[in-house]
PDB file of C-alpha atoms in Angstrom:
ATOM      1  CA  THR A  20      92.800 108.713  90.554  1.00  0.00           C
ATOM      2  CA  LYS A  21      96.180 108.321  90.152  1.00  0.00           C
ATOM      3  CA  ASN A  22      98.105 109.562  93.361  1.00  0.00           C
ATOM      4  CA  LYS A  23     101.188 107.004  94.014  1.00  0.00           C
ATOM      5  CA  PRO A  24     101.473 104.528  95.697  1.00  0.00           C
ATOM      6  CA  HIS A  25      97.300 104.563  95.751  1.00  0.00           C
ATOM      7  CA  TYR A  26      95.818 103.680  91.948  1.00  0.00           C
ATOM      8  CA  THR A  27      91.901 103.487  91.501  1.00  0.00           C
ATOM      9  CA  PHE A  28      90.738 102.216  88.402  1.00  0.00           C
ATOM     10  CA  THR A  29      86.965 102.237  87.158  1.00  0.00           C
ATOM     11  CA  PHE A  30      85.439 100.297  84.271  1.00  0.00           C
ATOM     12  CA  PHE A  31      82.493 101.166  81.985  1.00  0.00           C
ATOM     13  CA  ASP A  32      81.264  99.038  79.608  1.00  0.00           C
ATOM     14  CA  LYS A  33      80.471 100.248  75.933  1.00  0.00           C
ATOM     15  CA  ASP A  34      77.248 102.124  76.791  1.00  0.00           C
ATOM     16  CA  ASN A  35      78.887 103.809  79.652  1.00  0.00           C
ATOM     17  CA  GLN A  36      77.836 101.558  82.352  1.00  0.00           C
ATOM     18  CA  TYR A  37      79.750 101.592  85.280  1.00  0.00           C
ATOM     19  CA  LEU A  38      81.146  97.830  85.933  1.00  0.00           C
ATOM     20  CA  GLY A  39      83.066  97.804  89.009  1.00  0.00           C
ATOM     21  CA  GLU A  40      86.420  99.099  89.830  1.00  0.00           C
ATOM     22  CA  TYR A  41      89.945  98.049  91.845  1.00  0.00           C
ATOM     23  CA  SER A  42      92.253 100.252  94.005  1.00  0.00           C
ATOM     24  CA  ILE A  43      95.929  99.100  94.269  1.00  0.00           C
ATOM     25  CA  TYR A  44      97.855 100.833  97.515  1.00  0.00           C
ATOM     26  CA  GLY A  45     101.659 100.048  96.977  1.00  0.00           C
ATOM     27  CA  TYR A  46     101.645  96.530  95.947  1.00  0.00           C
ATOM     28  CA  TYR A  47      98.429  95.461  97.821  1.00  0.00           C
ATOM     29  CA  LEU A  48      95.197  95.381  95.602  1.00  0.00           C
ATOM     30  CA  TYR A  49      92.095  95.872  97.132  1.00  0.00           C
ATOM     31  CA  ASN A  50      88.560  96.935  96.520  1.00  0.00           C
ATOM     32  CA  VAL A  51      87.782  94.575  93.656  1.00  0.00           C
ATOM     33  CA  TYR A  52      84.263  95.128  93.259  1.00  0.00           C
ATOM     34  CA  ILE A  53      81.937  94.028  90.350  1.00  0.00           C
ATOM     35  CA  VAL A  54      78.033  95.709  89.814  1.00  0.00           C
ATOM     36  CA  GLU A  55      75.778  92.641  90.850  1.00  0.00           C
ATOM     37  CA  LYS A  56      73.893  92.235  87.617  1.00  0.00           C
ATOM     38  CA  PHE A  57      77.447  92.367  85.786  1.00  0.00           C
ATOM     39  CA  ARG A  58      79.075  89.347  88.149  1.00  0.00           C
ATOM     40  CA  GLY A  59      79.428  85.868  86.426  1.00  0.00           C
ATOM     41  CA  LYS A  60      80.132  87.083  82.806  1.00  0.00           C
ATOM     42  CA  GLY A  61      83.450  87.659  83.134  1.00  0.00           C
ATOM     43  CA  TYR A  62      84.378  91.364  84.157  1.00  0.00           C
ATOM     44  CA  CYS A  63      85.874  89.903  87.354  1.00  0.00           C
ATOM     45  CA  LYS A  64      88.477  88.328  85.508  1.00  0.00           C
ATOM     46  CA  LYS A  65      88.949  91.278  82.962  1.00  0.00           C
ATOM     47  CA  ILE A  66      89.206  93.865  85.480  1.00  0.00           C
ATOM     48  CA  VAL A  67      91.698  92.018  87.686  1.00  0.00           C
ATOM     49  CA  SER A  68      94.010  91.082  84.793  1.00  0.00           C
ATOM     50  CA  HIS A  69      94.003  94.874  84.369  1.00  0.00           C
ATOM     51  CA  ALA A  70      95.425  95.224  87.269  1.00  0.00           C
ATOM     52  CA  VAL A  71      97.967  92.110  86.984  1.00  0.00           C
ATOM     53  CA  LYS A  72      99.176  93.111  83.766  1.00  0.00           C
ATOM     54  CA  ARG A  73      99.832  97.328  85.476  1.00  0.00           C
ATOM     55  CA  LYS A  74     101.848  96.030  88.476  1.00  0.00           C
ATOM     56  CA  LYS A  75     103.934  93.057  89.207  1.00  0.00           C
ATOM     57  CA  ASN A  76     104.081  91.150  92.443  1.00  0.00           C
ATOM     58  CA  LEU A  77     100.540  92.078  93.639  1.00  0.00           C
ATOM     59  CA  ILE A  78      98.936  90.810  96.715  1.00  0.00           C
ATOM     60  CA  LEU A  79      95.462  90.605  98.114  1.00  0.00           C
ATOM     61  CA  ASP A  80      93.199  89.689 100.832  1.00  0.00           C
ATOM     62  CA  VAL A  81      90.182  88.266 100.358  1.00  0.00           C
ATOM     63  CA  ASP A  82      86.982  86.780 102.479  1.00  0.00           C
ATOM     64  CA  LYS A  83      87.680  83.011 102.920  1.00  0.00           C
ATOM     65  CA  ASN A  84      83.731  82.376 102.418  1.00  0.00           C
ATOM     66  CA  ASN A  85      84.017  84.259  98.663  1.00  0.00           C
ATOM     67  CA  ILE A  86      84.277  81.634  96.544  1.00  0.00           C
ATOM     68  CA  PRO A  87      83.638  82.945  93.425  1.00  0.00           C
ATOM     69  CA  ALA A  88      86.400  86.094  94.275  1.00  0.00           C
ATOM     70  CA  ILE A  89      88.780  83.449  94.531  1.00  0.00           C
ATOM     71  CA  ARG A  90      88.213  81.300  91.752  1.00  0.00           C
ATOM     72  CA  CYS A  91      88.727  84.737  89.571  1.00  0.00           C
ATOM     73  CA  TYR A  92      92.037  85.153  91.517  1.00  0.00           C
ATOM     74  CA  LYS A  93      93.288  82.160  91.127  1.00  0.00           C
ATOM     75  CA  SER A  94      92.550  82.263  87.377  1.00  0.00           C
ATOM     76  CA  CYS A  95      93.982  85.466  86.724  1.00  0.00           C
ATOM     77  CA  GLY A  96      97.619  83.545  88.329  1.00  0.00           C
ATOM     78  CA  PHE A  97      97.196  84.785  92.226  1.00  0.00           C
ATOM     79  CA  LYS A  98      98.775  81.771  94.189  1.00  0.00           C
ATOM     80  CA  PHE A  99      97.154  80.839  97.908  1.00  0.00           C
ATOM     81  CA  VAL A 100      99.849  82.320 100.929  1.00  0.00           C
ATOM     82  CA  LYS A 101      98.302  82.023 103.893  1.00  0.00           C
ATOM     83  CA  GLU A 102      94.852  82.318 106.205  1.00  0.00           C
ATOM     84  CA  LEU A 103      94.582  85.184 108.412  1.00  0.00           C
ATOM     85  CA  LYS A 104      92.977  84.873 111.418  1.00  0.00           C
ATOM     86  CA  ASN A 105      90.808  88.119 112.461  1.00  0.00           C
ATOM     87  CA  TYR A 106      92.739  90.713 110.295  1.00  0.00           C
ATOM     88  CA  HIS A 107      92.320  93.912 109.241  1.00  0.00           C
ATOM     89  CA  HIS A 108      94.352  96.099 107.042  1.00  0.00           C
ATOM     90  CA  GLU A 109      94.714  99.478 107.584  1.00  0.00           C
ATOM     91  CA  ILE A 110      93.692 100.497 103.989  1.00  0.00           C
ATOM     92  CA  TRP A 111      90.009  98.974 104.977  1.00  0.00           C
ATOM     93  CA  GLY A 112      89.324 101.632 107.187  1.00  0.00           C
ATOM     94  CA  LYS A 113      87.745 101.900 110.482  1.00  0.00           C
ATOM     95  CA  LYS A 114      84.121 101.208 109.225  1.00  0.00           C
ATOM     96  CA  VAL A 115      85.497  97.222 108.286  1.00  0.00           C
ATOM     97  CA  SER A 116      85.752  94.846 111.211  1.00  0.00           C
ATOM     98  CA  PRO A 117      88.682  92.394 111.178  1.00  0.00           C
ATOM     99  CA  THR A 118      87.445  88.885 109.412  1.00  0.00           C
ATOM    100  CA  ASP A 119      89.105  85.907 108.592  1.00  0.00           C
ATOM    101  CA  VAL A 120      90.647  85.850 105.023  1.00  0.00           C
ATOM    102  CA  TYR A 121      93.249  84.034 102.595  1.00  0.00           C
ATOM    103  CA  ARG A 122      96.118  85.624 101.681  1.00  0.00           C
ATOM    104  CA  PHE A 123      96.962  85.409  97.816  1.00  0.00           C
ATOM    105  CA  LYS A 124      99.893  86.875  95.476  1.00  0.00           C
ATOM    106  CA  THR A 125     100.969  86.887  92.016  1.00  0.00           C
TER     107      THR A 125
END
C-alpha cells in the first residue's frame, strides 16, 4: 500500500515466497520483518537498504535485546541516537506493550 505518509512494502523471492516487509510512517521506519526461515541470509540488509534508498533521514526504534536487527540496521547506515525506557510509539498500536528500545537514525 502507498498512502502518504504511510507506506508498506512487501518482498517476495523469485519463487514468489513471502520474505518479509517494512513500513514507513512519515520518517519512522517500523514493522521490519523477515520470515524466520529466511533470517541470517542477508534479506534484512536488502529490505532495510531498500527503505533507506526510498526515504532519507529515517528513524527507527528496536528492542535493545534484538542484536541481529541492531547489526542489520548499523550495516545499513543507521546510527545510535539514544535509549528510550518503557517506550511506546503510537504507530505500534494498543496491543504492543511499552518496552526499552534503542533509537537509530540515518
